[in-house]
């Protein structure tokens, strides 16, 4: 998992098509939410996923916390990936993993001021049962954990990337203007954007979508180049790395 690009938030079939046309890897469908209103129903999401043959490219983004409810939602709309933005107890994640081993589980790590030790502890608890993590921003004014349009302290996400035994996706306030800087600063396995590519009506803006994907791909290419250069330098006999 490297250089992954996810766009979240779908209002209708045309919206989903514009996201796919931009060349993304994953399309996120927020459902089972506790803060934000749902843009579409479960049945509408299932229809879009079926009509566009999204298959493994669709991700349910949910705040549900019980394994049985999460598994039922995934089966209902026909997806094999789920992004968990709530705080389900670890035993529920373990149950979900044992109940449906085919699910690709992404667990959110919500960045607040000064909560790095807490996040590392939770990351280590969840790591045996999930496939990836996603860092996102907390909005104290609404209580929202994701889709806030707010950035967070990228140094915390950087530390999580360095510490995590699983790939880490970066989200939170990303836009075409800042995604390159974010990727180079954090070094994530992927990026996710929701509000940062929306038009005033809340639908995805094709120009912003294309700009974001282009900027993200260039950023990941530069990151790989930097990492290659660093690893090559490390292998030079007698080379002291500062």
Short mmCIF file of C-alpha atoms in Angstrom, two decimals:
data_model
loop_
_atom_site.label_atom_id
_atom_site.label_comp_id
_atom_site.label_asym_id
_atom_site.label_seq_id
_atom_site.Cartn_x
_atom_site.Cartn_y
_atom_site.Cartn_z
CA UNK A 1 0.00 0.00 0.00
CA UNK A 2 1.89 3.03 -1.25
CA UNK A 3 0.74 6.28 -2.82
CA UNK A 4 -2.92 5.50 -2.20
CA UNK A 5 -5.48 8.24 -2.87
CA UNK A 6 -8.97 8.13 -1.35
CA UNK A 7 -11.78 10.61 -1.98
CA UNK A 8 -14.61 10.50 0.53
CA UNK A 9 -18.15 11.78 0.36
CA UNK A 10 -20.56 10.85 -2.44
CA UNK A 11 -23.89 12.59 -3.04
CA UNK A 12 -25.08 10.78 -6.15
CA UNK A 13 -24.02 8.66 -9.13
CA UNK A 14 -22.53 11.61 -11.02
CA UNK A 15 -20.49 12.56 -7.98
CA UNK A 16 -19.08 9.03 -7.72
CA UNK A 17 -18.30 8.98 -11.43
CA UNK A 18 -16.36 12.26 -11.19
CA UNK A 19 -14.33 10.84 -8.32
CA UNK A 20 -13.49 7.68 -10.27
CA UNK A 21 -12.64 9.66 -13.40
CA UNK A 22 -9.99 11.58 -11.46
CA UNK A 23 -7.99 8.37 -11.08
CA UNK A 24 -8.32 7.61 -7.37
CA UNK A 25 -7.78 4.25 -5.67
CA UNK A 26 -10.64 4.32 -3.17
CA UNK A 27 -14.05 5.98 -2.94
CA UNK A 28 -15.38 6.58 0.57
CA UNK A 29 -19.08 6.35 1.46
CA UNK A 30 -19.84 7.88 4.89
CA UNK A 31 -22.72 5.90 6.43
CA UNK A 32 -23.83 5.14 9.95
CA UNK A 33 -22.72 8.57 11.15
CA UNK A 34 -23.03 10.14 14.60
CA UNK A 35 -22.21 13.80 13.84
CA UNK A 36 -22.52 14.66 10.16
CA UNK A 37 -25.78 14.06 8.27
CA UNK A 38 -25.61 11.32 5.66
CA UNK A 39 -25.45 12.50 2.06
CA UNK A 40 -27.07 9.32 0.77
CA UNK A 41 -28.86 6.28 2.15
CA UNK A 42 -27.43 2.77 2.38
CA UNK A 43 -29.64 1.67 -0.50
CA UNK A 44 -28.47 4.57 -2.67
CA UNK A 45 -24.84 3.74 -1.87
CA UNK A 46 -25.42 0.09 -2.76
CA UNK A 47 -26.94 1.09 -6.10
CA UNK A 48 -24.00 3.37 -6.96
CA UNK A 49 -21.45 0.73 -6.00
CA UNK A 50 -23.25 -1.86 -8.11
CA UNK A 51 -23.74 0.37 -11.16
CA UNK A 52 -20.12 1.53 -11.22
CA UNK A 53 -18.75 -1.92 -10.39
CA UNK A 54 -16.69 -0.42 -7.60
CA UNK A 55 -16.07 -3.73 -5.89
CA UNK A 56 -12.87 -3.44 -3.89
CA UNK A 57 -12.59 0.30 -4.53
CA UNK A 58 -15.48 1.28 -2.25
CA UNK A 59 -14.96 2.00 1.45
CA UNK A 60 -17.67 2.38 4.08
CA UNK A 61 -16.80 5.17 6.51
CA UNK A 62 -18.79 4.69 9.70
CA UNK A 63 -19.07 5.54 13.38
CA UNK A 64 -20.79 2.25 14.22
CA UNK A 65 -19.09 0.46 17.08
CA UNK A 66 -20.54 -3.04 17.26
CA UNK A 67 -19.01 -5.79 15.16
CA UNK A 68 -22.35 -7.26 14.08
CA UNK A 69 -23.69 -3.87 12.93
CA UNK A 70 -20.52 -3.05 11.00
CA UNK A 71 -20.45 -6.43 9.29
CA UNK A 72 -24.15 -6.16 8.40
CA UNK A 73 -23.66 -2.69 6.88
CA UNK A 74 -20.74 -3.88 4.73
CA UNK A 75 -22.70 -6.86 3.43
CA UNK A 76 -25.77 -4.72 2.78
CA UNK A 77 -24.02 -2.33 0.41
CA UNK A 78 -21.50 -4.80 -1.01
CA UNK A 79 -18.10 -3.57 0.16
CA UNK A 80 -15.02 -5.31 1.49
CA UNK A 81 -13.36 -2.27 3.10
CA UNK A 82 -14.49 -0.32 6.14
CA UNK A 83 -13.06 2.76 7.84
CA UNK A 84 -13.92 2.93 11.53
CA UNK A 85 -14.18 6.48 12.87
CA UNK A 86 -15.88 5.63 16.12
CA UNK A 87 -14.18 4.20 19.19
CA UNK A 88 -15.27 0.58 19.25
CA UNK A 89 -13.78 -1.43 22.09
CA UNK A 90 -10.85 -3.56 20.99
CA UNK A 91 -12.81 -6.81 21.63
CA UNK A 92 -15.40 -5.63 19.07
CA UNK A 93 -12.66 -5.13 16.46
CA UNK A 94 -11.28 -8.55 17.30
CA UNK A 95 -14.77 -10.01 16.91
CA UNK A 96 -15.24 -8.23 13.58
CA UNK A 97 -11.92 -9.63 12.34
CA UNK A 98 -12.85 -13.17 13.34
CA UNK A 99 -16.42 -12.79 12.06
CA UNK A 100 -15.41 -11.59 8.59
CA UNK A 101 -11.72 -12.15 7.86
CA UNK A 102 -12.14 -10.82 4.30
CA UNK A 103 -12.86 -7.28 5.47
CA UNK A 104 -10.07 -4.72 5.08
CA UNK A 105 -10.20 -2.70 8.30
CA UNK A 106 -8.96 0.88 8.57
CA UNK A 107 -9.02 2.42 12.06
CA UNK A 108 -9.01 6.16 12.57
CA UNK A 109 -6.58 7.89 14.92
CA UNK A 110 -8.05 11.31 15.70
CA UNK A 111 -5.43 13.95 16.42
CA UNK A 112 -6.09 16.43 19.21
CA UNK A 113 -3.64 18.79 20.87
CA UNK A 114 -1.05 16.80 22.83
CA UNK A 115 -2.62 13.35 22.48
CA UNK A 116 0.28 11.53 20.80
CA UNK A 117 0.94 9.13 23.74
CA UNK A 118 -2.75 8.18 23.81
CA UNK A 119 -2.79 7.60 20.05
CA UNK A 120 0.31 5.40 20.14
CA UNK A 121 -1.26 3.33 22.91
CA UNK A 122 -4.50 2.90 20.98
CA UNK A 123 -2.61 2.16 17.77
CA UNK A 124 -0.74 -0.66 19.46
CA UNK A 125 -4.00 -2.08 20.85
CA UNK A 126 -5.73 -2.07 17.45
CA UNK A 127 -2.76 -3.06 15.27
CA UNK A 128 -3.16 -6.85 15.58
CA UNK A 129 -6.71 -6.66 14.22
CA UNK A 130 -6.67 -3.96 11.52
CA UNK A 131 -4.98 -3.55 8.15
CA UNK A 132 -4.27 0.20 8.18
CA UNK A 133 -4.77 3.40 10.14
CA UNK A 134 -5.96 6.84 9.08
CA UNK A 135 -5.08 10.01 10.98
CA UNK A 136 -7.69 12.75 10.96
CA UNK A 137 -8.59 16.00 12.70
CA UNK A 138 -10.86 16.69 15.66
CA UNK A 139 -13.12 19.75 15.58
CA UNK A 140 -13.79 20.89 19.17
CA UNK A 141 -16.59 23.20 18.03
CA UNK A 142 -18.71 20.34 16.65
CA UNK A 143 -17.20 17.20 18.13
CA UNK A 144 -16.62 15.86 14.62
CA UNK A 145 -13.82 13.38 14.03
CA UNK A 146 -13.28 13.64 10.29
CA UNK A 147 -14.75 15.69 7.43
CA UNK A 148 -13.91 18.78 9.48
CA UNK A 149 -11.98 20.64 6.78
CA UNK A 150 -9.33 21.27 9.43
CA UNK A 151 -5.67 20.32 9.41
CA UNK A 152 -3.92 19.07 12.52
CA UNK A 153 -0.37 18.92 13.84
CA UNK A 154 1.37 16.95 11.10
CA UNK A 155 4.29 16.20 13.39
CA UNK A 156 1.95 13.91 15.35
CA UNK A 157 0.93 12.07 12.19
CA UNK A 158 4.62 11.81 11.27
CA UNK A 159 5.38 10.16 14.60
CA UNK A 160 2.50 7.74 14.09
CA UNK A 161 3.78 6.83 10.61
CA UNK A 162 7.21 6.16 12.10
CA UNK A 163 5.79 4.06 14.96
CA UNK A 164 2.98 2.16 13.25
CA UNK A 165 3.29 -1.52 12.30
CA UNK A 166 0.51 -0.87 9.74
CA UNK A 167 0.28 1.59 6.82
CA UNK A 168 -0.99 5.04 7.80
CA UNK A 169 -3.22 7.22 5.60
CA UNK A 170 -3.25 10.97 6.20
CA UNK A 171 -6.51 12.94 6.25
CA UNK A 172 -7.71 16.21 7.72
CA UNK A 173 -7.99 19.51 5.87
CA UNK A 174 -6.09 18.38 2.81
CA UNK A 175 -6.50 20.38 -0.42
CA UNK A 176 -4.80 20.56 -3.82
CA UNK A 177 -2.71 23.42 -2.38
CA UNK A 178 -1.30 21.62 0.67
CA UNK A 179 -1.29 17.90 -0.14
CA UNK A 180 2.27 17.89 -1.48
CA UNK A 181 3.63 19.60 1.61
CA UNK A 182 1.63 17.20 3.80
CA UNK A 183 2.92 14.07 2.06
CA UNK A 184 6.54 15.21 2.21
CA UNK A 185 6.19 16.25 5.86
CA UNK A 186 4.36 13.14 7.10
CA UNK A 187 5.46 10.35 4.72
CA UNK A 188 2.12 8.49 4.75
CA UNK A 189 1.12 5.45 2.73
CA UNK A 190 -1.86 7.33 1.36
CA UNK A 191 -3.99 10.46 1.57
CA UNK A 192 -7.70 11.05 1.97
CA UNK A 193 -9.73 14.16 1.18
CA UNK A 194 -13.39 14.98 1.65
CA UNK A 195 -14.33 18.65 1.92
CA UNK A 196 -11.14 19.96 0.31
CA UNK A 197 -12.30 19.11 -3.22
CA UNK A 198 -15.94 20.18 -2.95
CA UNK A 199 -17.81 22.88 -4.85
CA UNK A 200 -20.12 25.25 -2.94
CA UNK A 201 -23.04 22.83 -3.45
CA UNK A 202 -21.18 20.06 -1.62
CA UNK A 203 -20.53 17.96 -4.72
CA UNK A 204 -17.05 17.17 -5.86
CA UNK A 205 -15.55 19.75 -8.21
CA UNK A 206 -13.89 17.96 -11.16
CA UNK A 207 -11.17 20.61 -11.43
CA UNK A 208 -10.34 20.34 -7.74
CA UNK A 209 -10.44 16.55 -7.93
CA UNK A 210 -7.97 16.46 -10.82
CA UNK A 211 -5.73 19.06 -9.17
CA UNK A 212 -5.67 17.11 -5.92
CA UNK A 213 -4.91 13.76 -7.56
CA UNK A 214 -2.18 15.28 -9.73
CA UNK A 215 -0.57 17.02 -6.76
CA UNK A 216 -0.81 13.90 -4.59
CA UNK A 217 0.76 11.67 -7.24
CA UNK A 218 3.61 14.12 -7.73
CA UNK A 219 4.09 14.29 -3.97
CA UNK A 220 4.30 10.52 -3.62
CA UNK A 221 6.76 10.35 -6.53
CA UNK A 222 8.94 12.97 -4.80
CA UNK A 223 8.63 11.09 -1.50
CA UNK A 224 9.76 7.83 -3.09
CA UNK A 225 12.68 9.64 -4.74
CA UNK A 226 13.71 11.13 -1.41
CA UNK A 227 13.42 7.78 0.34
CA UNK A 228 15.46 6.07 -2.38
CA UNK A 229 18.15 8.73 -2.18
CA UNK A 230 18.27 8.39 1.59
CA UNK A 231 18.53 4.59 1.49
CA UNK A 232 21.24 4.77 -1.17
CA UNK A 233 23.22 7.21 0.93
CA UNK A 234 22.91 4.90 3.93
CA UNK A 235 24.53 2.08 1.94
CA UNK A 236 27.62 4.04 0.90
CA UNK A 237 30.58 2.52 2.80
CA UNK A 238 32.00 4.94 5.35
CA UNK A 239 29.31 7.54 4.62
CA UNK A 240 28.26 9.39 7.72
CA UNK A 241 24.60 10.40 7.60
CA UNK A 242 23.70 13.56 9.49
#
